[in-house]
Amino acid sequence: GERLIAQGDAFVCDQTAEEMKACKDVRRELATPEEIAARSKDYMSPHRDRPVEESLQLFRDMRDGKYDEGALTMRLKMDWASPFPVMWDTVAYRIIKHPHPHTGDKWVIYPTYDYTHCIIDSLEHIDYSLCTLEFEARRDSYYWLVGKLAPPLFKSLNIEYAQLSKRRLKLLVDANHVNGWDDPRLFTINGLRRRGFTSEGINNFIRDVG
């Protein structure tokens, strides 16, 4: 958490849960990139640009139990232009003054699922994260945090001039911008197969890039 704040990728926020929800409701009403950019002050937290040193101190004060539940949260500086609400500066830590079965009263800040999911996967050497469909909308936040913390084992593949995000590919398919999942313009397995690539060639490429 401190590392993310120091990098400028997180901040401590004073907004209540109700205020955060109201901000997200405003953002949901905005459709065009121009609207989203012009009205950022209407939905972004006023504490988003809080100085790093101030956020660090507040975060440590949260950890030390100096604030009541709900008074402060640590939030990630994500992407309000994203169509997915999970990317709208999601909460990473909140104050919960309740004893933990393993650590007792040592900690009063608790991480959220969206924050810990990819970190735990990396620490536990999970090579493939297979989630049920209710978590599909959280893949963007998963990979955003992986990129910011750069855990040693978990990286997503990126190729210039190619779209590899399954969620964004689905948008292209559903909107009929391409001719299905096996359109040879797509970098899907079926699309690559139609372009003449073999499974051995794809596996060798992945092995070579690491």
Tab-separated table of C-alpha atoms in Angstrom:
chain	number	residue	atom	x	y	z
A	1	GLY	CA	0.000	0.000	0.000
A	2	GLU	CA	2.777	2.427	0.896
A	3	ARG	CA	4.594	1.580	-2.307
A	4	LEU	CA	1.527	2.379	-4.410
A	5	ILE	CA	1.057	5.708	-2.628
A	6	ALA	CA	4.740	6.569	-3.068
A	7	GLN	CA	4.475	5.762	-6.798
A	8	GLY	CA	1.519	8.115	-7.134
A	9	ASP	CA	-0.840	5.215	-7.867
A	10	ALA	CA	-2.926	5.420	-4.674
A	11	PHE	CA	-4.238	8.008	-2.239
A	12	VAL	CA	-6.058	8.262	1.074
A	13	CYS	CA	-9.630	9.443	0.653
A	14	ASP	CA	-12.046	11.101	3.103
A	15	GLN	CA	-15.180	10.333	1.093
A	16	THR	CA	-17.871	8.216	2.693
A	17	ALA	CA	-19.272	5.138	0.961
A	18	GLU	CA	-22.384	7.158	0.100
A	19	GLU	CA	-20.305	9.935	-1.470
A	20	MET	CA	-18.318	7.428	-3.512
A	21	LYS	CA	-21.537	5.848	-4.763
A	22	ALA	CA	-22.914	9.269	-5.733
A	23	CYS	CA	-19.737	9.992	-7.715
A	24	LYS	CA	-20.033	6.680	-9.559
A	25	ASP	CA	-23.681	7.414	-10.336
A	26	VAL	CA	-22.626	10.699	-11.945
A	27	ARG	CA	-19.949	8.932	-13.997
A	28	ARG	CA	-22.453	6.309	-15.195
A	29	GLU	CA	-24.534	9.043	-16.823
A	30	LEU	CA	-21.633	10.224	-18.994
A	31	ALA	CA	-21.428	8.584	-22.395
A	32	THR	CA	-18.796	10.302	-24.520
A	33	PRO	CA	-15.058	10.738	-23.881
A	34	GLU	CA	-15.576	14.495	-24.090
A	35	GLU	CA	-18.191	14.443	-21.320
A	36	ILE	CA	-16.059	12.169	-19.160
A	37	ALA	CA	-13.037	14.467	-19.492
A	38	ALA	CA	-14.966	17.727	-19.025
A	39	ARG	CA	-16.823	16.670	-15.881
A	40	SER	CA	-14.021	14.945	-13.966
A	41	LYS	CA	-14.503	17.229	-10.955
A	42	ASP	CA	-18.099	16.005	-10.648
A	43	TYR	CA	-17.124	12.388	-9.993
A	44	MET	CA	-13.456	12.217	-8.952
A	45	SER	CA	-12.605	12.410	-5.264
A	46	PRO	CA	-11.439	15.880	-4.178
A	47	HIS	CA	-8.619	14.068	-2.338
A	48	ARG	CA	-7.263	12.306	-5.429
A	49	ASP	CA	-4.364	14.743	-5.796
A	50	ARG	CA	-3.512	14.776	-2.103
A	51	PRO	CA	0.285	15.096	-1.648
A	52	VAL	CA	2.101	11.771	-1.388
A	53	GLU	CA	3.578	12.578	2.029
A	54	GLU	CA	0.164	13.465	3.420
A	55	SER	CA	-1.438	10.273	2.083
A	56	LEU	CA	1.424	8.193	3.479
A	57	GLN	CA	1.019	9.689	6.933
A	58	LEU	CA	-2.758	9.255	6.880
A	59	PHE	CA	-2.373	5.657	5.730
A	60	ARG	CA	-0.028	4.943	8.650
A	61	ASP	CA	-2.471	6.655	10.999
A	62	MET	CA	-5.225	4.414	9.616
A	63	ARG	CA	-3.042	1.376	10.315
A	64	ASP	CA	-2.342	2.586	13.855
A	65	GLY	CA	-6.046	2.903	14.676
A	66	LYS	CA	-6.204	6.686	14.912
A	67	TYR	CA	-9.400	6.914	12.853
A	68	ASP	CA	-12.864	5.431	13.201
A	69	GLU	CA	-14.356	2.939	10.780
A	70	GLY	CA	-15.482	4.617	7.571
A	71	ALA	CA	-13.477	7.787	8.198
A	72	LEU	CA	-10.767	7.069	5.615
A	73	THR	CA	-9.960	4.573	2.881
A	74	MET	CA	-6.973	3.990	0.661
A	75	ARG	CA	-8.029	4.072	-2.991
A	76	LEU	CA	-6.224	3.197	-6.205
A	77	LYS	CA	-5.762	5.893	-8.871
A	78	MET	CA	-7.167	3.921	-11.747
A	79	ASP	CA	-9.043	4.927	-14.912
A	80	TRP	CA	-12.333	6.808	-14.794
A	81	ALA	CA	-12.493	6.686	-18.608
A	82	SER	CA	-12.870	2.906	-18.429
A	83	PRO	CA	-16.378	1.537	-19.069
A	84	PHE	CA	-15.934	-0.806	-16.095
A	85	PRO	CA	-16.856	0.610	-12.640
A	86	VAL	CA	-14.240	-1.606	-10.968
A	87	MET	CA	-11.658	0.733	-12.546
A	88	TRP	CA	-13.133	3.860	-10.965
A	89	ASP	CA	-10.587	4.368	-8.172
A	90	THR	CA	-11.573	1.256	-6.284
A	91	VAL	CA	-10.974	0.973	-2.524
A	92	ALA	CA	-7.884	-1.036	-1.539
A	93	TYR	CA	-7.901	-0.684	2.274
A	94	ARG	CA	-10.621	0.249	4.743
A	95	ILE	CA	-10.731	0.534	8.516
A	96	ILE	CA	-12.421	-2.358	10.341
A	97	LYS	CA	-11.973	-2.437	14.109
A	98	HIS	CA	-12.741	-6.084	14.615
A	99	PRO	CA	-10.291	-8.736	15.858
A	100	HIS	CA	-8.868	-11.030	13.202
A	101	PRO	CA	-8.814	-14.787	13.998
A	102	HIS	CA	-5.084	-14.998	13.202
A	103	THR	CA	-3.630	-11.581	14.031
A	104	GLY	CA	-5.997	-10.418	16.778
A	105	ASP	CA	-6.017	-6.626	17.204
A	106	LYS	CA	-2.687	-6.054	15.440
A	107	TRP	CA	-4.349	-4.696	12.300
A	108	VAL	CA	-7.349	-2.405	11.930
A	109	ILE	CA	-6.977	-1.867	8.177
A	110	TYR	CA	-8.172	-4.649	5.909
A	111	PRO	CA	-7.586	-5.079	2.162
A	112	THR	CA	-10.422	-5.612	-0.295
A	113	TYR	CA	-10.801	-8.640	-2.542
A	114	ASP	CA	-10.126	-6.622	-5.708
A	115	TYR	CA	-6.863	-5.408	-4.191
A	116	THR	CA	-5.511	-8.697	-2.889
A	117	HIS	CA	-6.631	-11.117	-5.595
A	118	CYS	CA	-3.736	-10.711	-8.032
A	119	ILE	CA	-1.157	-10.108	-5.285
A	120	ILE	CA	-2.010	-13.399	-3.572
A	121	ASP	CA	-2.008	-15.214	-6.913
A	122	SER	CA	1.534	-13.995	-7.522
A	123	LEU	CA	2.801	-14.738	-4.012
A	124	GLU	CA	1.342	-18.243	-4.173
A	125	HIS	CA	2.852	-18.901	-7.627
A	126	ILE	CA	-0.463	-19.201	-9.430
A	127	ASP	CA	0.419	-19.378	-13.120
A	128	TYR	CA	-3.164	-19.321	-14.431
A	129	SER	CA	-5.970	-17.397	-12.753
A	130	LEU	CA	-9.228	-19.120	-13.688
A	131	CYS	CA	-12.292	-17.273	-12.405
A	132	THR	CA	-15.995	-17.876	-12.656
A	133	LEU	CA	-18.034	-15.454	-14.728
A	134	GLU	CA	-19.027	-13.135	-11.891
A	135	PHE	CA	-15.374	-12.077	-11.655
A	136	GLU	CA	-14.928	-11.488	-15.384
A	137	ALA	CA	-15.529	-7.740	-15.052
A	138	ARG	CA	-12.634	-7.559	-12.593
A	139	ARG	CA	-9.919	-8.681	-15.002
A	140	ASP	CA	-9.022	-5.110	-15.991
A	141	SER	CA	-8.394	-4.109	-12.372
A	142	TYR	CA	-6.485	-7.364	-11.810
A	143	TYR	CA	-4.030	-6.620	-14.610
A	144	TRP	CA	-3.858	-2.899	-13.764
A	145	LEU	CA	-2.580	-3.717	-10.289
A	146	VAL	CA	-0.236	-6.419	-11.604
A	147	GLY	CA	1.295	-3.790	-13.859
A	148	LYS	CA	1.709	-1.251	-11.061
A	149	LEU	CA	3.282	-3.655	-8.589
A	150	ALA	CA	4.990	-5.827	-11.207
A	151	PRO	CA	5.059	-9.046	-9.135
A	152	PRO	CA	7.804	-11.304	-10.465
A	153	LEU	CA	5.676	-14.145	-11.797
A	154	PHE	CA	2.551	-12.624	-13.214
A	155	LYS	CA	2.514	-10.591	-16.423
A	156	SER	CA	-0.055	-10.215	-19.148
A	157	LEU	CA	1.046	-10.541	-22.767
A	158	ASN	CA	0.898	-7.388	-24.876
A	159	ILE	CA	1.639	-7.163	-28.598
A	160	GLU	CA	1.832	-3.846	-30.436
A	161	TYR	CA	-1.068	-3.189	-32.813
A	162	ALA	CA	-2.975	-6.203	-31.498
A	163	GLN	CA	-5.890	-6.357	-29.056
A	164	LEU	CA	-5.508	-9.245	-26.590
A	165	SER	CA	-8.020	-8.235	-23.908
A	166	LYS	CA	-10.827	-10.792	-24.074
A	167	ARG	CA	-13.304	-8.246	-22.777
A	168	ARG	CA	-12.441	-5.749	-25.494
A	169	LEU	CA	-12.419	-8.477	-28.134
A	170	LYS	CA	-15.918	-9.444	-27.001
A	171	LEU	CA	-17.057	-5.852	-27.558
A	172	LEU	CA	-15.759	-6.031	-31.150
A	173	VAL	CA	-17.492	-9.367	-31.744
A	174	ASP	CA	-20.796	-8.354	-30.136
A	175	ALA	CA	-20.911	-5.084	-32.108
A	176	ASN	CA	-20.234	-6.978	-35.374
A	177	HIS	CA	-17.078	-4.994	-36.109
A	178	VAL	CA	-15.466	-8.362	-36.906
A	179	ASN	CA	-16.835	-11.632	-38.261
A	180	GLY	CA	-16.866	-13.647	-35.068
A	181	TRP	CA	-14.177	-14.993	-32.766
A	182	ASP	CA	-12.384	-16.709	-35.640
A	183	ASP	CA	-11.999	-13.515	-37.690
A	184	PRO	CA	-8.375	-13.709	-38.946
A	185	ARG	CA	-7.831	-10.087	-37.909
A	186	LEU	CA	-8.175	-11.102	-34.265
A	187	PHE	CA	-5.383	-12.560	-32.154
A	188	THR	CA	-7.622	-15.303	-30.792
A	189	ILE	CA	-6.596	-18.950	-31.080
A	190	ASN	CA	-9.239	-19.526	-33.760
A	191	GLY	CA	-8.322	-16.328	-35.583
A	192	LEU	CA	-4.640	-17.248	-35.602
A	193	ARG	CA	-5.509	-20.756	-36.796
A	194	ARG	CA	-7.373	-19.297	-39.782
A	195	ARG	CA	-4.270	-17.259	-40.605
A	196	GLY	CA	-2.240	-20.445	-40.753
A	197	PHE	CA	-0.517	-20.426	-37.370
A	198	THR	CA	-0.110	-23.822	-35.721
A	199	SER	CA	-0.442	-24.573	-32.018
A	200	GLU	CA	3.271	-25.414	-31.957
A	201	GLY	CA	4.135	-22.033	-33.432
A	202	ILE	CA	1.969	-20.151	-30.921
A	203	ASN	CA	3.403	-22.106	-27.984
A	204	ASN	CA	6.951	-21.505	-29.195
A	205	PHE	CA	6.270	-17.774	-29.501
A	206	ILE	CA	4.916	-17.575	-25.936
A	207	ARG	CA	7.863	-19.616	-24.671
A	208	ASP	CA	10.319	-17.304	-26.443
A	209	VAL	CA	8.878	-14.064	-25.041
A	210	GLY	CA	8.739	-15.541	-21.537
